[in-house]
Short mmCIF file of C-alpha atoms in Angstrom, two decimals:
data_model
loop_
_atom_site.label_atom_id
_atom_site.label_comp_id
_atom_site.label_asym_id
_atom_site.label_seq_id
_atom_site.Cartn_x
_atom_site.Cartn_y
_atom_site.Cartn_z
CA UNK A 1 63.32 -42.97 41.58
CA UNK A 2 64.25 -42.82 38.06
CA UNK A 3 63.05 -39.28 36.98
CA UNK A 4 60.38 -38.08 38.95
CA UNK A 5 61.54 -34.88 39.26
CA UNK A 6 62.70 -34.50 35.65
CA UNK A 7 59.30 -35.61 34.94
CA UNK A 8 57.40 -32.69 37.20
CA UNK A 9 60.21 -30.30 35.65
CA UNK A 10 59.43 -30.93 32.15
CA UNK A 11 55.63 -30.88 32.79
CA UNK A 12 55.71 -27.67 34.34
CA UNK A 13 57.89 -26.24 31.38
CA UNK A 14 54.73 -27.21 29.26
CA UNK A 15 52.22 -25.84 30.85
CA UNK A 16 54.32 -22.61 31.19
CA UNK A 17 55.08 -22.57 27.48
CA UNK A 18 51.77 -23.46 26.56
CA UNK A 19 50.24 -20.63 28.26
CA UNK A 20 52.41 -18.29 26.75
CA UNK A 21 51.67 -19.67 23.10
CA UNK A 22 48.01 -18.57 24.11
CA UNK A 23 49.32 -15.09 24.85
CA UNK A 24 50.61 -14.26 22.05
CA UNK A 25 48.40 -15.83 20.18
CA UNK A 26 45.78 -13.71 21.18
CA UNK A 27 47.66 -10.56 20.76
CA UNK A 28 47.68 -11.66 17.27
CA UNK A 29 44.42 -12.22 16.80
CA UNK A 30 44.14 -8.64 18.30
CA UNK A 31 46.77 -7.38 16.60
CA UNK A 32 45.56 -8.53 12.94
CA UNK A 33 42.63 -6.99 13.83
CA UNK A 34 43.18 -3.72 14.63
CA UNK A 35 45.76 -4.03 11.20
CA UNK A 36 42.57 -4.55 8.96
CA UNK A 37 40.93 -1.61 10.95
CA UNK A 38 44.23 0.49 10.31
CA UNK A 39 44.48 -0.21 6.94
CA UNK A 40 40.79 0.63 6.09
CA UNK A 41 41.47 4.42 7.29
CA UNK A 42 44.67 4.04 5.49
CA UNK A 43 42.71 3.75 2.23
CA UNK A 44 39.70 5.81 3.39
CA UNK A 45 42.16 8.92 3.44
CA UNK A 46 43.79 8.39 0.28
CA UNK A 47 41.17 9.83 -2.41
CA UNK A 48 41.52 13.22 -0.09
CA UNK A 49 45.65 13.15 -0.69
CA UNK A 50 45.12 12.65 -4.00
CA UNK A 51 42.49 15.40 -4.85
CA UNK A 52 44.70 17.79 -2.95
CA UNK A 53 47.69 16.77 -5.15
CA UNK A 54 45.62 17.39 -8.40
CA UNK A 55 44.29 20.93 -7.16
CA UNK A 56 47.80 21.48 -5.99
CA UNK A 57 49.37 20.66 -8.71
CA UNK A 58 46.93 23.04 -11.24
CA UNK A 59 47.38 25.67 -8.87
CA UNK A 60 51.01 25.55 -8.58
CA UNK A 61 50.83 25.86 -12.80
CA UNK A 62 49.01 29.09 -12.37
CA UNK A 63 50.63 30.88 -9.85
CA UNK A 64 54.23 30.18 -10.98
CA UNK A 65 55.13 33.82 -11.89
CA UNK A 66 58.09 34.68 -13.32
CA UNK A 67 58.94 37.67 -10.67
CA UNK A 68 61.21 34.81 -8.72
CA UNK A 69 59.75 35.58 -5.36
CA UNK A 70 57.66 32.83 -3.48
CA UNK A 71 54.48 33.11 -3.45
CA UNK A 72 53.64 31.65 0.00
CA UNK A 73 56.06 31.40 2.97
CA UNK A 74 55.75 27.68 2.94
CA UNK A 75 57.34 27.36 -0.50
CA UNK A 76 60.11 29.65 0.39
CA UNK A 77 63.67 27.51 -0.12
CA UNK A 78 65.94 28.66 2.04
CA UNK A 79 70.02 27.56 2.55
CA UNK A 80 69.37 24.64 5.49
CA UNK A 81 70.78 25.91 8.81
CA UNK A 82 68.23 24.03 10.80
CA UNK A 83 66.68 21.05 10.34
CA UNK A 84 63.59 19.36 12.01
CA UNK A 85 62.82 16.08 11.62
CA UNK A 86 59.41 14.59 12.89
CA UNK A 87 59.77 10.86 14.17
CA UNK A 88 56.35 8.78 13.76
CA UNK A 89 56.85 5.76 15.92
CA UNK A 90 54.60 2.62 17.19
CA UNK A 91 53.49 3.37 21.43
CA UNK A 92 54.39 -0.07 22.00
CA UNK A 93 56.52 -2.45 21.20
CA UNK A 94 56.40 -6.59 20.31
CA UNK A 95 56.54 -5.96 17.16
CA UNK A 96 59.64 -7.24 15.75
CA UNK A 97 62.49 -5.10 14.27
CA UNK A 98 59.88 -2.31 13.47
CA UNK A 99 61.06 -0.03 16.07
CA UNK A 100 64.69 -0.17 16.19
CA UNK A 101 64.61 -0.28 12.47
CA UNK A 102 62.33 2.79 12.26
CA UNK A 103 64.74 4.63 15.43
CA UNK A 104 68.12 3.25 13.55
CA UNK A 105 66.93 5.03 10.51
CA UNK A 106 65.88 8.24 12.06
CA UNK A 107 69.01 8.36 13.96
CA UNK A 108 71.19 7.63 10.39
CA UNK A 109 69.40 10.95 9.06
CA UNK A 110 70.39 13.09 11.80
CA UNK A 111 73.94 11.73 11.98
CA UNK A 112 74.20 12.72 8.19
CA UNK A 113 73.03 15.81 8.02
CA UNK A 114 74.48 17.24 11.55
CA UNK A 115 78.19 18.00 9.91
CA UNK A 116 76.50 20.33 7.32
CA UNK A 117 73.76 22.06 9.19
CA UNK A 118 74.10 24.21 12.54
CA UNK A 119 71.58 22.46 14.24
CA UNK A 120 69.01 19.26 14.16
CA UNK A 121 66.06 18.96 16.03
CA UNK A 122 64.24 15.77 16.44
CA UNK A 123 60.56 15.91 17.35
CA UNK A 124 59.38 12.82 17.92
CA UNK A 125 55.63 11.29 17.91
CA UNK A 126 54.94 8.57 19.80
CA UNK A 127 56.69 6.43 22.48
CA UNK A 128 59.38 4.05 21.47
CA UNK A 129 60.42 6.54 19.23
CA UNK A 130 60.97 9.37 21.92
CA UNK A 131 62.37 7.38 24.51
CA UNK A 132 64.58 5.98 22.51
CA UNK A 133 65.77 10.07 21.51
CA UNK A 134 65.53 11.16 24.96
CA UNK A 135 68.39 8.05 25.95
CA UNK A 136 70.56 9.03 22.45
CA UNK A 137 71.33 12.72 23.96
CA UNK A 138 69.86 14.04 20.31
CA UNK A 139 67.98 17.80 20.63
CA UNK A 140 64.59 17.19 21.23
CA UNK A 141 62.59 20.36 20.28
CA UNK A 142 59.13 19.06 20.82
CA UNK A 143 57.39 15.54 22.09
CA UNK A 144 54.26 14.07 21.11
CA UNK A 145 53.92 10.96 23.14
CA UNK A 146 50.91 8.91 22.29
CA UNK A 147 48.90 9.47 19.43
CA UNK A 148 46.96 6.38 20.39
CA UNK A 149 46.41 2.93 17.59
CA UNK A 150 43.98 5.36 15.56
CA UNK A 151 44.57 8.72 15.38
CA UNK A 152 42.20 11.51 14.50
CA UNK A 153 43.31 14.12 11.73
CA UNK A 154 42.61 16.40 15.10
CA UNK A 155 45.20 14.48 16.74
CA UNK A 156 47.62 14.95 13.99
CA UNK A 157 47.20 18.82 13.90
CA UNK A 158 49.36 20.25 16.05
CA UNK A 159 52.60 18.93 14.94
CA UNK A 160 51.84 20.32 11.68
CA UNK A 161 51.29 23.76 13.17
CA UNK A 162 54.06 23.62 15.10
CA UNK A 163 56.67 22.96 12.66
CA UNK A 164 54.92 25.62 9.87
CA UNK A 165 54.77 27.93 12.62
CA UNK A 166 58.81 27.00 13.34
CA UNK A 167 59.70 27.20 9.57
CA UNK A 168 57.79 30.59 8.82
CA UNK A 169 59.52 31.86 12.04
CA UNK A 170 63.06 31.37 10.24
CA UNK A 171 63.32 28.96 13.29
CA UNK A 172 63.55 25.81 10.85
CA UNK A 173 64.75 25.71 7.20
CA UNK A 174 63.65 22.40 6.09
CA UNK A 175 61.19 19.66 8.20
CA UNK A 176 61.27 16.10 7.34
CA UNK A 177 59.10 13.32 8.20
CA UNK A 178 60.06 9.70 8.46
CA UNK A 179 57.18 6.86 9.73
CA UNK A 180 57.11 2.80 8.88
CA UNK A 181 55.68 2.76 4.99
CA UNK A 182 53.41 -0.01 4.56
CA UNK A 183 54.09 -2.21 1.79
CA UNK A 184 51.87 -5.06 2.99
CA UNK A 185 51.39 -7.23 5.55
CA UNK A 186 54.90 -8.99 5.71
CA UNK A 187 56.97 -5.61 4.34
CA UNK A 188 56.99 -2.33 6.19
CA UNK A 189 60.07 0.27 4.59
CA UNK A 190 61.67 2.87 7.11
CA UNK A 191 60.46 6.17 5.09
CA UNK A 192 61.87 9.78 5.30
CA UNK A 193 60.47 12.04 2.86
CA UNK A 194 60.56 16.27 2.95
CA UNK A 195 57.71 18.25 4.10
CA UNK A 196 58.61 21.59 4.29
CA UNK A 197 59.40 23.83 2.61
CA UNK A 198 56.51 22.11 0.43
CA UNK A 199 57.49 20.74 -2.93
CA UNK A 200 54.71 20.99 -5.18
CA UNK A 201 53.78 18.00 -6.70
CA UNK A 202 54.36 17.79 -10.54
CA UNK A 203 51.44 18.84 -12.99
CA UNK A 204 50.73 16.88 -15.47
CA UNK A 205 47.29 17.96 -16.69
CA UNK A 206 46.43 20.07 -19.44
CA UNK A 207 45.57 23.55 -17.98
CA UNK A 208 41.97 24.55 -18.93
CA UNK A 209 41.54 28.11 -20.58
CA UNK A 210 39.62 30.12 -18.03
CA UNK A 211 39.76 29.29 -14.89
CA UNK A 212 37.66 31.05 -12.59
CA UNK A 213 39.30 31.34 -9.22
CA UNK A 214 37.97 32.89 -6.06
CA UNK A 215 39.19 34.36 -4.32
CA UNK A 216 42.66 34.93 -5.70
CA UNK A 217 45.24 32.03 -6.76
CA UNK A 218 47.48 33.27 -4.06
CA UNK A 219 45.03 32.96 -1.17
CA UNK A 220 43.63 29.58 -2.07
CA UNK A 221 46.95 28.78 -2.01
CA UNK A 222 47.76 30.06 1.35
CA UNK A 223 44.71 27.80 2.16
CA UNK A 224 45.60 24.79 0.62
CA UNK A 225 49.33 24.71 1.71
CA UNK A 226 48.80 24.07 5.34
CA UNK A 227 45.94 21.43 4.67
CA UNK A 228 48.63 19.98 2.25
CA UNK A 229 51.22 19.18 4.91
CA UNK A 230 48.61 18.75 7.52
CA UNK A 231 47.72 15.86 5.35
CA UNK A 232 51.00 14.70 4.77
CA UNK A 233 51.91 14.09 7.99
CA UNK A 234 48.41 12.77 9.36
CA UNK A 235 48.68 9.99 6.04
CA UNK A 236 52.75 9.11 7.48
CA UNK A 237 50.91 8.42 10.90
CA UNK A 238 48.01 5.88 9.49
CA UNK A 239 50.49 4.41 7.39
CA UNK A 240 52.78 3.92 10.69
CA UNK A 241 49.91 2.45 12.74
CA UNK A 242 49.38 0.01 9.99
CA UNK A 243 52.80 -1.39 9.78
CA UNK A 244 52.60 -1.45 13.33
CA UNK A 245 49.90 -4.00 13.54
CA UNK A 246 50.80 -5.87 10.59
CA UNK A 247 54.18 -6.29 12.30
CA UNK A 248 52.99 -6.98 15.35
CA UNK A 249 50.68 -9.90 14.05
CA UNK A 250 54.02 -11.47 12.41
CA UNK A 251 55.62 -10.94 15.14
CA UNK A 252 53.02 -12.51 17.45
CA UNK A 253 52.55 -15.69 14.89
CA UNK A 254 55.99 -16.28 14.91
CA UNK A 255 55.94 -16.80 18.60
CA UNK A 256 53.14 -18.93 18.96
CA UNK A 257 54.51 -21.06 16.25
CA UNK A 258 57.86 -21.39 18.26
CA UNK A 259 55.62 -21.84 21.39
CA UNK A 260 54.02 -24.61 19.99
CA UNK A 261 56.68 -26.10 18.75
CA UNK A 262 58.42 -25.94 21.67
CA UNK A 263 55.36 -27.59 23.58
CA UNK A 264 55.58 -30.99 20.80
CA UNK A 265 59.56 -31.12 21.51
CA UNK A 266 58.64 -31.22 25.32
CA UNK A 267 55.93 -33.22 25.05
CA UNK A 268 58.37 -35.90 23.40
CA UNK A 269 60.70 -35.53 26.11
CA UNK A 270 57.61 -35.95 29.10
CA UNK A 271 56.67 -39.00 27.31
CA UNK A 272 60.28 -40.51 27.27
CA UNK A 273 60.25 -39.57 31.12
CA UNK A 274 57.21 -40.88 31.65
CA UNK A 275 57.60 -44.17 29.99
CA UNK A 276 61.24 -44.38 31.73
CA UNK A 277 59.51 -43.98 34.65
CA UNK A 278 56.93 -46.19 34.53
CA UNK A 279 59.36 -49.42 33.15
CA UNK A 280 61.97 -48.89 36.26
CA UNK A 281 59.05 -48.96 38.17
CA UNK A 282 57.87 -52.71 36.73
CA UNK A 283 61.47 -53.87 37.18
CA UNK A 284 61.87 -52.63 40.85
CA UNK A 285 58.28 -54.86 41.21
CA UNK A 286 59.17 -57.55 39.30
CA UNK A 287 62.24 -58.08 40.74
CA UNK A 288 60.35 -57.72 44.52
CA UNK A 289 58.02 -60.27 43.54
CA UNK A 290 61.25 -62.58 41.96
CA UNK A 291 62.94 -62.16 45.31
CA UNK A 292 60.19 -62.94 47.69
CA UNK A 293 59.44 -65.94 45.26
CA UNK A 294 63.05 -66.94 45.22
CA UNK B 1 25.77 15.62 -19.76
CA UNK B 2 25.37 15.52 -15.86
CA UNK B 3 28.07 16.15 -13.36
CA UNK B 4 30.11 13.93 -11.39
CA UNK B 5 30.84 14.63 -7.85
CA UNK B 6 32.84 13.67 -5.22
CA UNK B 7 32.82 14.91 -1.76
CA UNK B 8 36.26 13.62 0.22
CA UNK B 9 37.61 14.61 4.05
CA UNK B 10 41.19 13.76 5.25
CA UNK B 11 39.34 10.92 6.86
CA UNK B 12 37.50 9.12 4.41
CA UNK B 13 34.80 10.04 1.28
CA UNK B 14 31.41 10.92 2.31
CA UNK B 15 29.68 10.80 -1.17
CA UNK B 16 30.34 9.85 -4.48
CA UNK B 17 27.88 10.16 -7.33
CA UNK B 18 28.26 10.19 -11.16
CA UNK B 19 24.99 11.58 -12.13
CA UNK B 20 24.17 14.88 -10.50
CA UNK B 21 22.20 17.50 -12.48
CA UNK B 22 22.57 20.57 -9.80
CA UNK B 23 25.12 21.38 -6.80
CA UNK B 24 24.59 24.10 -4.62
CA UNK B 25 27.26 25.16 -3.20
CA UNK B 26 28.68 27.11 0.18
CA UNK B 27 31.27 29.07 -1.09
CA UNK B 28 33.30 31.23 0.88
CA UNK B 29 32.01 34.53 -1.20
CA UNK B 30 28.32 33.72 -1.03
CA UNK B 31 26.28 30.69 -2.62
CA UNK B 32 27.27 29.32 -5.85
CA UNK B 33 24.75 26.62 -8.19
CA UNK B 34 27.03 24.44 -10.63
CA UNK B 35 25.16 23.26 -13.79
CA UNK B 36 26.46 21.15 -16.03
CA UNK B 37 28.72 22.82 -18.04
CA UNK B 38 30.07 25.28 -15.82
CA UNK B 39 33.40 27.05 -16.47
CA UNK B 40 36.56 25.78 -14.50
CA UNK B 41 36.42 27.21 -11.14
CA UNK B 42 38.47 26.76 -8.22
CA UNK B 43 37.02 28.41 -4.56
CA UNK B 44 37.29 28.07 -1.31
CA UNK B 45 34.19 27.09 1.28
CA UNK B 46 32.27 28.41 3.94
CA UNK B 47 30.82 26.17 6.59
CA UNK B 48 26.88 25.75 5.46
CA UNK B 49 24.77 23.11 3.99
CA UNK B 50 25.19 22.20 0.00
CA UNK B 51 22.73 20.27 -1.91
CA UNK B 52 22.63 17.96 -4.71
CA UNK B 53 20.35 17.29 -6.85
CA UNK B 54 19.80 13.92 -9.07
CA UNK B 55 16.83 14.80 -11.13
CA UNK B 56 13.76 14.98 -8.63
CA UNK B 57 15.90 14.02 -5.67
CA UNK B 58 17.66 16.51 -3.65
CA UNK B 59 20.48 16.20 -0.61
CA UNK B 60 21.31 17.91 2.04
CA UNK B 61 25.08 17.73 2.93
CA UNK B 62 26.51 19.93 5.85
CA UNK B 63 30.39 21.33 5.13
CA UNK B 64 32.67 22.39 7.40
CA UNK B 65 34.81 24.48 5.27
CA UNK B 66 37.88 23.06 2.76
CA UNK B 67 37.63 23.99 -1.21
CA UNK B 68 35.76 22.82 -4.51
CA UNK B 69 37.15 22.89 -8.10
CA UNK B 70 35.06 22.15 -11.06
CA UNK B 71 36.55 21.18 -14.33
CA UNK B 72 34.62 19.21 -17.39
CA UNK B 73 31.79 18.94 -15.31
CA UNK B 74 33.93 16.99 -12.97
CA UNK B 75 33.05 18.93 -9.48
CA UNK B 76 35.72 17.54 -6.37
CA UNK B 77 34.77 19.11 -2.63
CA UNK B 78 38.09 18.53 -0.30
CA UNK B 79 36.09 19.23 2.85
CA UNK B 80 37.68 19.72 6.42
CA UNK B 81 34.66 18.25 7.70
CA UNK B 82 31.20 17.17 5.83
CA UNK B 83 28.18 15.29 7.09
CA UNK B 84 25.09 13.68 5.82
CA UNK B 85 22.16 14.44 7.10
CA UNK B 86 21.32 11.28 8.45
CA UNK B 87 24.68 11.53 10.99
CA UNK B 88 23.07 15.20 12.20
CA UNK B 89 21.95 14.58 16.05
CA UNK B 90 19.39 17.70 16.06
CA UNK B 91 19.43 17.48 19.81
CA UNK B 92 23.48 17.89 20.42
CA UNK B 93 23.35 20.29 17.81
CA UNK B 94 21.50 22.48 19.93
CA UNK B 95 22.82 21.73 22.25
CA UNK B 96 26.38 23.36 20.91
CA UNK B 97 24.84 26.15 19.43
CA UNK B 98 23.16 26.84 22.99
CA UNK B 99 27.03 26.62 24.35
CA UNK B 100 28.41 28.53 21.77
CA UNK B 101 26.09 31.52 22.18
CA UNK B 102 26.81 31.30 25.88
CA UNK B 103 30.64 31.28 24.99
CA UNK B 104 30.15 34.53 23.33
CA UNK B 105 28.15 35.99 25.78
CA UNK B 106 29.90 35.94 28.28
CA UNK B 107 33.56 36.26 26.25
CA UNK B 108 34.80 38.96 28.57
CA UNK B 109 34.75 36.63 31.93
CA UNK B 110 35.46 32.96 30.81
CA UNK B 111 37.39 33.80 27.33
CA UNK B 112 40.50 34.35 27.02
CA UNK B 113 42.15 36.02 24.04
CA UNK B 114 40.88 36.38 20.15
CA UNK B 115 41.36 32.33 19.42
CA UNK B 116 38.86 31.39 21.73
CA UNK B 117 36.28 33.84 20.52
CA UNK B 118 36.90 32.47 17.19
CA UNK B 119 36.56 28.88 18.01
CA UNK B 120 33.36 29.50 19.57
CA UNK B 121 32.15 31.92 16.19
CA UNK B 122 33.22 28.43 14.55
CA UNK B 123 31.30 26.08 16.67
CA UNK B 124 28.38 28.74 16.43
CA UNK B 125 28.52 28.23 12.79
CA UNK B 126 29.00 25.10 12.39
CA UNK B 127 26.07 23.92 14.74
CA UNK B 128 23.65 26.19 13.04
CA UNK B 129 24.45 24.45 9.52
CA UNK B 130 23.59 21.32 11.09
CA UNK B 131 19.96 22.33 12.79
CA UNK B 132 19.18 24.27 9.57
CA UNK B 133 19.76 21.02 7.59
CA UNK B 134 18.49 18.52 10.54
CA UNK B 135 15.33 20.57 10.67
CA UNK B 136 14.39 20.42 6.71
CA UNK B 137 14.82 16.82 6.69
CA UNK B 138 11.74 16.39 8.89
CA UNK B 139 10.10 17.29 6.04
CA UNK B 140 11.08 14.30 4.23
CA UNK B 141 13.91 15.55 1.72
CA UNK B 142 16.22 17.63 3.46
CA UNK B 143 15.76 20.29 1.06
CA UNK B 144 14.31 23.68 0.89
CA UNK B 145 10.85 23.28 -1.09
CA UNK B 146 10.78 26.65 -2.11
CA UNK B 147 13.69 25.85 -4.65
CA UNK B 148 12.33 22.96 -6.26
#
C-alpha cells in the first residue's frame, strides 16, 4: 500500500507536536502572568529604595567627620582578602539563556578576582544557580535554595544578616551581589553590583541648617545601614523573579510558535500522503475493474 | 502651607497624601506632633499607632518601627511594617497578644535564650498597637476623641 504507514507516522507526529504547542503555550500564559505580578512588586518597592537613598545620602553629609575613622562597621573599607559573592538565580528553568547567562557571569567574577584575593565564597540563592556551583567545585559558604516566584522581604532577610554578620566578623572584606536586571520584557542584563562594605550613595541636596536628629547621627545610622543592604539585596531578588518570567514567557512563545509551525509543515506533508494514498488506491480499482472488463 | 506625607515599606507604599495639616508621630523617644513648618528632623520609630490629620478627618495608621525625616514640610516614614486600620483583624490580634503574653510567661520552660524573649516583647508590642487602633475605629474615626 502506497504509504499507509507513513501516513499513521506523520499523523501521530502531529498530534504529538500539537499537544506540546499547548504546553508551552500555557506555561506562557502562566508565565506572563506571574511577570505582570512580579513586576508590580518590582515597582511597589521602589519609592522605599529611593527614600532610603535620599535619607542616606543627607545622613552620610552629616556624619562625614574629618577624624578618618568609620563611623559604622559596615562602611569600614578594608584591603579585600575575602570575597563573598551572593548568586540570585531563577528555581527553575525553561527560560532561555537566563540561567546559564546569569551562572556564566557569576562564575567570570569569581574566576577574576580569585588570583588577587585569598579566598572567594559563593553563596548562592536559589536553585539553578546553586546546583550549577555545587557541580563547578567553587567554595560554597552558604545555600539558600528556593526563595519561591515571590519572595517576602522576610524571606530575603537572612542572607543579608548573614553576610553583615560575616563582614563585621573580619570573615568577609567585600560582598557582592549579582541577579538578572530587568530591562523589559525582551532584555534582562546579568548584574553584579557591591554591597558591602556599603557605598553611600552620592548627595546631591542642599543640606538644611538645623537639623534636628534623634537620637544621634551615628545611631540612626547604625539603623539605617542594615535596612539599606537588606533592601538592596531583597530589590536584586524581585528584579530576578521578573526577568525570570519575562524570559520564560519568550521563551515559551517561541516554542509554541515553532510548535505550530511545525504542525502546518506536517500537516502539508499528511495531506500529500493522504492524497498519494487515496489516487494509488483509484488506480489499483480502476485498473481491477479494466481487467475484469477486459 | 500643609504637609505632604508619604508612608513607604520595602514592600510597597501604604499612604500618600499631599494635604495633611497634623502627624502624630511614634517616635522612638516618646510621641512627636509635626505641624506645618516644623524644623528638619530626622528620628527613628517605635512600633505604635500615628495619626494624620486632613482638617476634620483623622487616621489611624499602625507602624512597626523604621524612621521619619521631615524637611520643608515634606514628612517621608520608611516603615519596616505599617498598616491601615482597615487591614487590622481585631480578633488575630488578640489573639497574638494572648500568645505573646503566654510566651513571656512561661520564658523560663519553652524559651530559649535572650532572642526569643525579644521576639515575643516584639510581637507583644506590635499586637497591642493594632487592638489599641482596631478598637478606636469602632467608634467611627479611628482616632482618640479626646484630642480633637
Amino acid at each position: 500500500m502506497a504509504g499507509g504507514g507513513g501516513v499513521r507516522a506523520i499523523r501521530d507526529r502531529i498530534r504529538s507536536v500539537s499537544s506540546t504547542s499547548k504546553v508551552t503555550r500555557a506555561m506562557e500564559l502562566v508565565a506572563a502572568s506571574k511577570m505582570r505580578r512580579a513586576q508590580e512588586r518590582a515597582v511597589a518597592s521602589r519609592p522605599y529604595a529611593e527614600q532610603m537613598n535620599a535619607v542616606l545620602s543627607q545622613l552620610a553629609s552629616f556624619t562625614a567627620g574629618g577624624d578618618g575613622g568609620p563611623l559604622h562597621p559596615l562602611l569600614e573599607r578594608r584591603e579585600v582578602k575575602n570575597l563573598a559573592y551572593i548568586h540570585i538565580s531563577a528555581d527553575r528553568g525553561l527560560a532561555g539563556g537566563l540561567n546559564s547567562n546569569m551562572n556564566r557571569a557569576g562564575a567570570g567574577l569569581l574566576l577574576e578576582h580569585q588570583p588577587h584575593v585569598e579566598r572567594v565564597t559563593v553563596i548562592p540563592a536559589g536553585r539553578k544557580g546553586r546546583d550549577f556551583f555545587r557541580r563547578s567545585g567553587f567554595d560554597i559558604a552558604a545555600e539558600f535554595g528556593e526563595l519561591g516566584d515571590f519572595p517576602d522581604f522576610s524571606d530575603v532577610r537572612p542572607i543579608a544578616r548573614l553576610v553583615m554578620d560575616d563582614f563585621i566578623a573580619g570573615k568577609v572584606d567585600q560582598v557582592m551581589v549579582g541577579y538578572q536586571r530587568f530591562v523589559n520584557a525582551a532584555v534582562q542584563r546579568p548584574t553584579i553590583i557591591q554591597i558591602l562594605p556599603v557605598l553611600p550613595p552620592a548627595g546631591t541636596e542642599a543640606k538644611p541648617v538645623d537639623f534636628i536628629f534623634e537620637p544621634s547621627p551615628e545611631e540612626l545610622l547604625a539603623t539605617l545601614l542594615p535596612r539599606f543592604v537588606e533592601m538592596q539585596i531583597y530589590a536584586a531578588v524581585l528584579e530576578a523573579r521578573a526577568s525570570e518570567q519575562s524570559a520564560r514567557m519568550v521563551a515559551m512563545r517561541q516554542a509554541t510558535d515553532a510548535a505550530n509551525e511545525m504542525v502546518s509543515d506536517l500537516t502539508l506533508a499528511y495531506n500529500k500522503a493522504r492524497q498519494e494514498g487515496i489516487t494509488g488506491e483509484l488506480l489499483d480499482i480502476v485498473g481491477g475493474v479494466a481487467a475484469l472488463e477486459g | 502651607m500643609p504637609l505632604k506625607l508619604s508612608i513607604v515599606t520595602a514592600q510597597r507604599t501604604i499612604m500618600e497624601r499631599s494635604n495633611v495639616s497634623k502627624i502624630v508621630v511614634p517616635a522612638a523617644e516618646g510621641q512627636i506632633t509635626v505641624l506645618p513648618g516644623h524644623a528638619a528632623l530626622m528620628s527613628s520609630l517605635a512600633i505604635g499607632e500615628m495619626v494624620v490629620y486632613e482638617g476634620d478627618q483623622a487616621e489611624a495608621i499602625v507602624i512597626h518601627g523604621g524612621f521619619f525625616q521631615v524637611i520643608n514640610n515634606v514628612v517621608s516614614v520608611l516603615a519596616d511594617g505599617a498598616e491601615s486600620v482597615d487591614a487590622i483583624d481585631l480578633e488575630r490580634a488578640e489573639a497574638a497578644r494572648a500568645r505573646a503574653e503566654q510566651r513571656l510567661q512561661g520564658r523560663d520552660t519553652d524559651l530559649h535564650g535572650g532572642v526569643d524573649v525579644l521576639r515575643a516583647q516584639l510581637a507583644l508590642q506590635r499586637s497591642l498597637a493594632r487592638i489599641k487602633v482596631a478598637r478606636r475605629r469602632r467608634g467611627g474615626t479611628g482616632v482618640p476623641t479626646q484630642q480633637r
